[in-house]
Coordinates of N, CA and C in Angstrom, one line a residue:
X1 N -15.9 12.5 6.1 CA -14.8 11.9 5.2 C -14.1 10.8 6.0
X2 N -13.9 9.7 5.3 CA -13.3 8.5 5.9 C -11.8 8.8 6.1
X3 N -11.3 8.5 7.3 CA -9.8 8.6 7.6 C -9.1 7.3 7.3
X4 N -7.9 7.3 6.8 CA -7.2 6.1 6.5 C -6.0 6.1 7.4
X5 N -6.0 5.1 8.3 CA -4.8 5.0 9.2 C -3.6 4.6 8.4
X6 N -2.4 5.2 8.7 CA -1.2 5.0 7.9 C 0.0 5.3 8.8
X7 N 1.1 4.7 8.5 CA 2.4 5.1 9.2 C 3.0 6.2 8.4
X8 N 3.9 6.9 9.1 CA 4.6 8.0 8.4 C 5.3 7.7 7.2
X9 N 6.1 6.6 7.2 CA 6.8 6.2 6.0 C 5.9 5.8 4.8
X10 N 4.7 5.2 5.2 CA 3.7 4.8 4.2 C 3.2 6.1 3.5
X11 N 2.8 7.1 4.3 CA 2.3 8.3 3.8 C 3.4 9.0 2.9
X12 N 4.6 9.0 3.3 CA 5.7 9.6 2.5 C 5.9 8.9 1.2
X13 N 5.8 7.6 1.1 CA 5.8 6.9 -0.2 C 4.7 7.3 -1.1
X14 N 3.5 7.5 -0.6 CA 2.4 7.9 -1.4 C 2.6 9.3 -1.9
X15 N 3.1 10.2 -1.0 CA 3.3 11.6 -1.4 C 4.4 11.7 -2.4
X16 N 5.4 10.9 -2.3 CA 6.5 10.8 -3.3 C 6.0 10.4 -4.7
X17 N 5.1 9.3 -4.7 CA 4.5 8.9 -5.9 C 3.6 10.0 -6.5
X18 N 2.9 10.7 -5.7 CA 2.0 11.7 -6.2 C 2.8 12.9 -6.8
X19 N 3.9 13.3 -6.1 CA 4.8 14.3 -6.6 C 5.4 13.9 -8.0
X20 N 5.8 12.7 -8.1 CA 6.5 12.2 -9.3 C 5.5 12.2 -10.5
X21 N 4.2 11.7 -10.2 CA 3.2 11.7 -11.2 C 2.9 13.1 -11.7
X22 N 2.8 14.1 -10.8 CA 2.5 15.5 -11.2 C 3.7 16.2 -11.9
X23 N 4.9 16.0 -11.4 CA 6.0 16.7 -11.9 C 6.8 16.1 -13.0
X24 N 6.7 14.8 -13.2 CA 7.4 14.1 -14.2 C 6.5 13.4 -15.2
X25 N 5.6 12.5 -14.7 CA 4.8 11.7 -15.6 C 3.8 12.6 -16.4
X26 N 3.1 13.5 -15.7 CA 2.1 14.3 -16.4 C 2.7 15.1 -17.5
X27 N 3.8 15.9 -17.3 CA 4.4 16.6 -18.4 C 4.9 15.7 -19.5
X28 N 5.4 14.5 -19.2 CA 5.9 13.6 -20.2 C 4.7 13.1 -21.1
X29 N 3.6 12.9 -20.5 CA 2.4 12.5 -21.3 C 1.9 13.6 -22.2
X30 N 1.9 14.8 -21.7 CA 1.5 16.0 -22.5 C 2.4 16.1 -23.7
X31 N 3.8 16.0 -23.5 CA 4.7 16.0 -24.6 C 4.4 14.9 -25.6
X32 N 4.1 13.7 -25.1 CA 3.9 12.5 -26.0 C 2.6 12.8 -26.8
X33 N 1.6 13.4 -26.2 CA 0.3 13.7 -26.9 C 0.6 14.7 -28.0
X34 N 1.4 15.8 -27.7 CA 1.7 16.8 -28.6 C 2.5 16.2 -29.8
X35 N 3.4 15.4 -29.5 CA 4.3 14.7 -30.5 C 3.4 13.9 -31.4
X36 N 2.5 13.1 -30.8 CA 1.6 12.2 -31.6 C 0.7 13.0 -32.5
X37 N 0.2 14.2 -32.0 CA -0.7 15.0 -32.7 C 0.0 15.6 -34.0
X38 N 1.3 15.9 -33.8 CA 2.0 16.4 -35.0 C 2.2 15.5 -36.1
X39 N 1.9 14.2 -35.9 CA 2.0 13.2 -37.0 C 0.7 13.2 -37.8
X40 N -0.2 14.0 -37.6 CA -1.4 14.1 -38.5 C -2.6 13.3 -37.9
X41 N -3.3 12.6 -38.9 CA -4.6 12.0 -38.6 C -4.6 11.2 -37.3
X42 N -5.4 11.7 -36.4 CA -5.5 11.1 -35.0 C -6.3 9.8 -35.0
X43 N -7.2 9.6 -36.0 CA -8.1 8.4 -35.9 C -7.3 7.1 -36.1
X44 N -6.2 7.1 -36.7 CA -5.4 5.9 -36.9 C -4.0 6.0 -36.3
X45 N -3.9 6.9 -35.3 CA -2.6 7.2 -34.7 C -2.5 6.4 -33.3
X46 N -1.8 5.3 -33.4 CA -1.7 4.4 -32.2 C -1.0 5.1 -31.1
X47 N 0.1 5.9 -31.4 CA 0.8 6.6 -30.4 C -0.1 7.6 -29.6
X48 N -0.9 8.3 -30.3 CA -1.8 9.2 -29.7 C -2.8 8.5 -28.8
X49 N -3.4 7.4 -29.2 CA -4.3 6.7 -28.4 C -3.7 6.1 -27.2
X50 N -2.5 5.6 -27.3 CA -1.7 5.1 -26.2 C -1.4 6.2 -25.2
X51 N -1.0 7.3 -25.7 CA -0.7 8.4 -24.8 C -1.9 8.9 -24.0
X52 N -3.1 9.0 -24.7 CA -4.3 9.4 -24.1 C -4.7 8.4 -23.0
X53 N -4.5 7.1 -23.3 CA -4.9 6.1 -22.3 C -4.0 6.2 -21.1
X54 N -2.7 6.4 -21.3 CA -1.8 6.6 -20.2 C -2.1 7.8 -19.4
X55 N -2.6 8.9 -20.1 CA -3.0 10.1 -19.4 C -4.2 9.8 -18.5
X56 N -5.1 9.1 -19.0 CA -6.3 8.8 -18.3 C -6.0 8.0 -17.0
X57 N -5.1 7.0 -17.2 CA -4.7 6.2 -16.0 C -4.0 7.1 -15.0
X58 N -3.1 7.9 -15.5 CA -2.3 8.7 -14.6 C -3.1 9.8 -13.8
X59 N -4.1 10.4 -14.5 CA -4.9 11.4 -13.9 C -5.8 10.7 -12.8
X60 N -6.3 9.5 -13.1 CA -7.0 8.7 -12.2 C -6.2 8.4 -10.9
X61 N -5.0 8.0 -11.1 CA -4.1 7.7 -10.0 C -3.8 8.9 -9.2
X62 N -3.6 10.0 -9.8 CA -3.3 11.3 -9.1 C -4.5 11.6 -8.2
X63 N -5.7 11.5 -8.8 CA -6.9 11.8 -8.1 C -7.1 10.9 -6.8
X64 N -6.8 9.6 -7.1 CA -6.9 8.6 -6.0 C -5.9 9.0 -4.9
X65 N -4.6 9.3 -5.3 CA -3.6 9.6 -4.3 C -3.9 10.9 -3.5
X66 N -4.4 11.9 -4.2 CA -4.8 13.1 -3.5 C -5.8 12.9 -2.5
X67 N -6.8 12.0 -2.8 CA -7.8 11.7 -1.8 C -7.3 10.9 -0.6
X68 N -6.4 10.0 -0.8 CA -5.8 9.2 0.2 C -5.0 10.0 1.1
X69 N -4.1 10.8 0.5 CA -3.1 11.7 1.2 C -3.9 12.7 2.1
X70 N -4.9 13.3 1.5 CA -5.7 14.3 2.3 C -6.5 13.7 3.4
X71 N -6.8 12.4 3.4 CA -7.6 11.7 4.4 C -6.7 10.8 5.3
X72 N -5.4 10.9 5.2 CA -4.5 10.0 5.9 C -4.5 10.4 7.4
X73 N -4.5 9.5 8.3 CA -4.4 9.7 9.7 C -3.1 9.0 10.1
X74 N -2.0 9.8 10.3 CA -0.7 9.2 10.6 C -0.7 8.7 12.0
X75 N -0.3 7.4 12.2 CA -0.2 6.8 13.5 C 1.3 6.4 13.6
X76 N 2.0 6.9 14.7 CA 3.4 6.6 14.9 C 3.5 5.4 15.8
X77 N 4.0 4.3 15.3 CA 4.1 3.1 16.1 C 5.0 3.3 17.3
X78 N 6.0 4.3 17.2 CA 6.9 4.5 18.3 C 6.2 5.0 19.5
X79 N 5.0 5.6 19.4 CA 4.3 6.1 20.5 C 3.5 5.0 21.2
X80 N 3.4 3.8 20.6 CA 2.6 2.7 21.1 C 3.5 1.8 21.9
X81 N 2.9 1.0 22.8 CA 3.7 0.0 23.5 C 2.8 -1.1 24.0
X82 N 3.4 -2.1 24.6 CA 2.6 -3.2 25.2 C 2.9 -4.4 24.4
X83 N 2.3 -5.5 24.9 CA 2.5 -6.8 24.2 C 1.3 -7.3 23.4
X84 N 0.3 -6.4 23.4 CA -0.9 -6.7 22.5 C -0.6 -6.2 21.1
X85 N -1.1 -6.9 20.1 CA -0.9 -6.5 18.7 C -2.0 -5.4 18.4
X86 N -1.4 -4.2 17.9 CA -2.2 -3.1 17.5 C -1.7 -2.6 16.1
X87 N -2.4 -1.7 15.5 CA -1.9 -1.1 14.3 C -0.5 -0.6 14.5
X88 N 0.4 -0.8 13.5 CA 1.7 -0.4 13.6 C 2.7 -1.4 14.2
X89 N 2.2 -2.4 14.9 CA 3.0 -3.4 15.5 C 3.8 -4.2 14.5
X90 N 5.0 -4.5 14.9 CA 5.9 -5.5 14.2 C 5.7 -6.8 14.9
X91 N 5.2 -7.8 14.2 CA 4.8 -9.1 14.9 C 5.7 -10.2 14.3
X92 N 6.3 -10.9 15.1 CA 7.1 -12.1 14.7 C 6.2 -13.3 15.0
X93 N 6.0 -14.1 13.9 CA 5.2 -15.3 14.0 C 5.9 -16.6 13.6
X94 N 5.4 -17.7 14.1 CA 5.9 -19.0 13.6 C 4.7 -19.8 13.2
X95 N 4.8 -20.4 12.0 CA 3.7 -21.2 11.4 C 3.8 -22.5 12.2
X96 N 2.8 -22.9 13.0 CA 2.8 -24.1 13.9 C 2.9 -25.4 13.1
X97 N 2.6 -25.4 11.8 CA 2.7 -26.6 11.0 C 4.1 -26.8 10.4
X98 N 4.7 -25.7 9.9 CA 6.0 -25.8 9.2 C 7.2 -25.3 10.0
X99 N 6.9 -24.6 11.2 CA 7.9 -24.0 12.0 C 8.7 -22.8 11.3
X100 N 8.1 -22.4 10.2 CA 8.7 -21.2 9.4 C 8.3 -19.9 10.1
X101 N 9.3 -19.1 10.4 CA 9.1 -17.8 11.1 C 9.0 -16.7 10.0
X102 N 8.2 -15.7 10.4 CA 8.0 -14.5 9.5 C 7.7 -13.3 10.4
X103 N 8.1 -12.2 10.0 CA 7.9 -10.9 10.7 C 7.1 -10.0 9.8
X104 N 6.0 -9.4 10.3 CA 5.2 -8.4 9.6 C 5.0 -7.2 10.4
X105 N 4.8 -6.1 9.7 CA 4.3 -4.9 10.4 C 2.9 -4.6 9.9
X106 N 2.0 -4.4 10.8 CA 0.6 -4.1 10.4 C 0.5 -2.7 10.1
X107 N 0.1 -2.4 8.8 CA 0.1 -1.1 8.3 C -1.3 -0.8 7.6
X108 N -1.5 0.4 7.1 CA -2.7 0.8 6.4 C -2.9 0.1 5.1
X109 N -4.1 0.1 4.6 CA -4.5 -0.6 3.4 C -3.6 -0.1 2.2
X110 N -3.4 1.2 2.1 CA -2.7 1.8 1.0 C -1.2 1.7 1.0
X111 N -0.6 1.2 2.1 CA 0.8 1.1 2.2 C 1.3 -0.4 2.3
X112 N 0.4 -1.3 2.2 CA 0.7 -2.7 2.4 C 1.6 -3.2 1.2
X113 N 2.5 -4.0 1.5 CA 3.4 -4.6 0.5 C 4.0 -5.9 1.2
X114 N 3.3 -7.0 0.9 CA 3.7 -8.2 1.6 C 5.1 -8.7 1.4
X115 N 5.7 -8.3 0.2 CA 7.1 -8.7 -0.1 C 8.0 -7.9 0.8
X116 N 7.6 -6.8 1.3 CA 8.4 -6.0 2.3 C 8.0 -6.2 3.7
X117 N 7.1 -7.2 3.9 CA 6.7 -7.5 5.3 C 5.7 -6.5 5.8
X118 N 5.0 -5.7 4.9 CA 4.0 -4.7 5.4 C 2.6 -5.3 5.1
X119 N 2.0 -5.7 6.2 CA 0.7 -6.4 6.2 C -0.5 -5.5 6.3
X120 N -1.4 -5.5 5.4 CA -2.6 -4.7 5.5 C -3.4 -5.0 6.7
X121 N -3.9 -3.9 7.4 CA -4.7 -4.0 8.6 C -6.0 -4.8 8.2
X122 N -6.4 -4.8 6.9 CA -7.7 -5.4 6.5 C -7.5 -6.9 6.1
X123 N -6.2 -7.4 6.1 CA -6.0 -8.7 5.7 C -6.5 -9.7 6.8
X124 N -6.9 -10.9 6.4 CA -7.3 -11.9 7.4 C -6.3 -12.2 8.5
X125 N -5.0 -12.2 8.1 CA -4.0 -12.5 9.1 C -3.9 -11.3 10.1
X126 N -3.9 -10.1 9.7 CA -3.8 -8.9 10.6 C -5.1 -8.9 11.4
X127 N -6.2 -9.1 10.8 CA -7.5 -9.1 11.6 C -7.5 -10.1 12.8
X128 N -6.9 -11.3 12.5 CA -6.8 -12.3 13.5 C -5.8 -12.0 14.6
X129 N -4.8 -11.2 14.3 CA -3.7 -10.8 15.2 C -4.1 -9.7 16.1
X130 N -4.9 -8.8 15.7 CA -5.2 -7.6 16.5 C -5.8 -8.0 17.8
X131 N -5.2 -7.4 18.9 CA -5.7 -7.7 20.2 C -5.1 -8.9 20.9
X132 N -4.3 -9.7 20.1 CA -3.7 -10.9 20.7 C -2.3 -10.5 21.3
X133 N -1.7 -11.4 22.1 CA -0.5 -11.2 22.8 C 0.6 -12.2 22.5
X134 N 1.8 -12.0 22.9 CA 2.9 -13.0 22.8 C 2.4 -14.3 23.4
X135 N 2.7 -15.4 22.7 CA 2.3 -16.7 23.1 C 1.0 -17.2 22.6
X136 N 0.1 -16.3 22.2 CA -1.2 -16.6 21.7 C -1.0 -17.3 20.3
X137 N -2.0 -18.2 20.0 CA -2.1 -18.8 18.7 C -3.3 -18.3 18.0
X138 N -3.1 -18.1 16.7 CA -4.2 -17.6 15.9 C -4.4 -18.5 14.7
X139 N -5.7 -18.7 14.3 CA -6.0 -19.5 13.2 C -6.5 -18.6 12.1
X140 N -6.0 -18.7 10.9 CA -6.3 -17.9 9.8 C -6.8 -18.7 8.6
X141 N -7.9 -18.4 8.1 CA -8.4 -19.1 6.9 C -7.5 -18.8 5.7
X142 N -7.1 -19.9 5.0 CA -6.2 -19.8 3.8 C -6.8 -20.7 2.8
X143 N -6.4 -20.4 1.5 CA -6.9 -21.3 0.4 C -6.8 -22.8 0.6
X144 N -5.6 -23.2 1.1 CA -5.4 -24.6 1.3 C -5.9 -25.1 2.7
X145 N -6.7 -24.4 3.4 CA -7.1 -24.7 4.7 C -6.6 -23.8 5.7
X146 N -7.1 -23.8 6.9 CA -6.7 -22.9 8.0 C -5.3 -23.1 8.3
X147 N -4.6 -22.0 8.6 CA -3.2 -22.0 9.1 C -3.2 -21.5 10.5
X148 N -2.3 -22.0 11.3 CA -2.2 -21.6 12.7 C -0.8 -21.0 13.0
X149 N -0.8 -19.9 13.6 CA 0.5 -19.2 13.9 C 0.5 -18.9 15.4
X150 N 1.7 -18.9 15.9 CA 2.0 -18.5 17.3 C 2.7 -17.2 17.2
X151 N 2.3 -16.2 18.1 CA 2.9 -14.9 18.2 C 4.2 -15.1 19.1
X152 N 5.3 -14.8 18.5 CA 6.6 -14.9 19.2 C 7.1 -13.6 19.8
X153 N 6.8 -12.5 19.1 CA 7.3 -11.2 19.6 C 6.4 -10.1 19.0
X154 N 6.2 -9.0 19.8 CA 5.4 -7.9 19.4 C 6.3 -6.7 19.8
X155 N 6.6 -5.8 18.8 CA 7.4 -4.6 19.0 C 6.8 -3.4 18.3
X156 N 7.1 -2.3 18.8 CA 6.6 -1.0 18.3 C 7.8 -0.1 18.1
X157 N 7.7 0.7 17.0 CA 8.8 1.8 16.8 C 9.8 1.4 15.8

């Protein structure tokens, strides 16, 4: 079985989503289906079809989350150290062209959220950062052409 590297907070978010889907969303959908059924003819009942579609999506998501959670391999960045970029590292970069600085934490695929600075380990930027150190420059392919970043800081924990 494939293991998914993940941080503790990332796993917690997925477990919370799974718990909410099972304890709140699933019962709400069952009530909606029962309500729609009480309206009679199901062949032309849009509420019934919408609820069944929502049920299908929710059950698929529950199944996906159960698989991910059961296969998660939690890696605690606080136990890591050094100036080389590894999974869990918080990396401060500067775009060498625009001088714009950004900080990202390299996390598992299923916990990535670029708006929160959580960068997927499988992203081109993370792949180019792994194994590099403070002061190194990395080139990353981007839609508008390659971008070059310098690593300013690497922290764990």
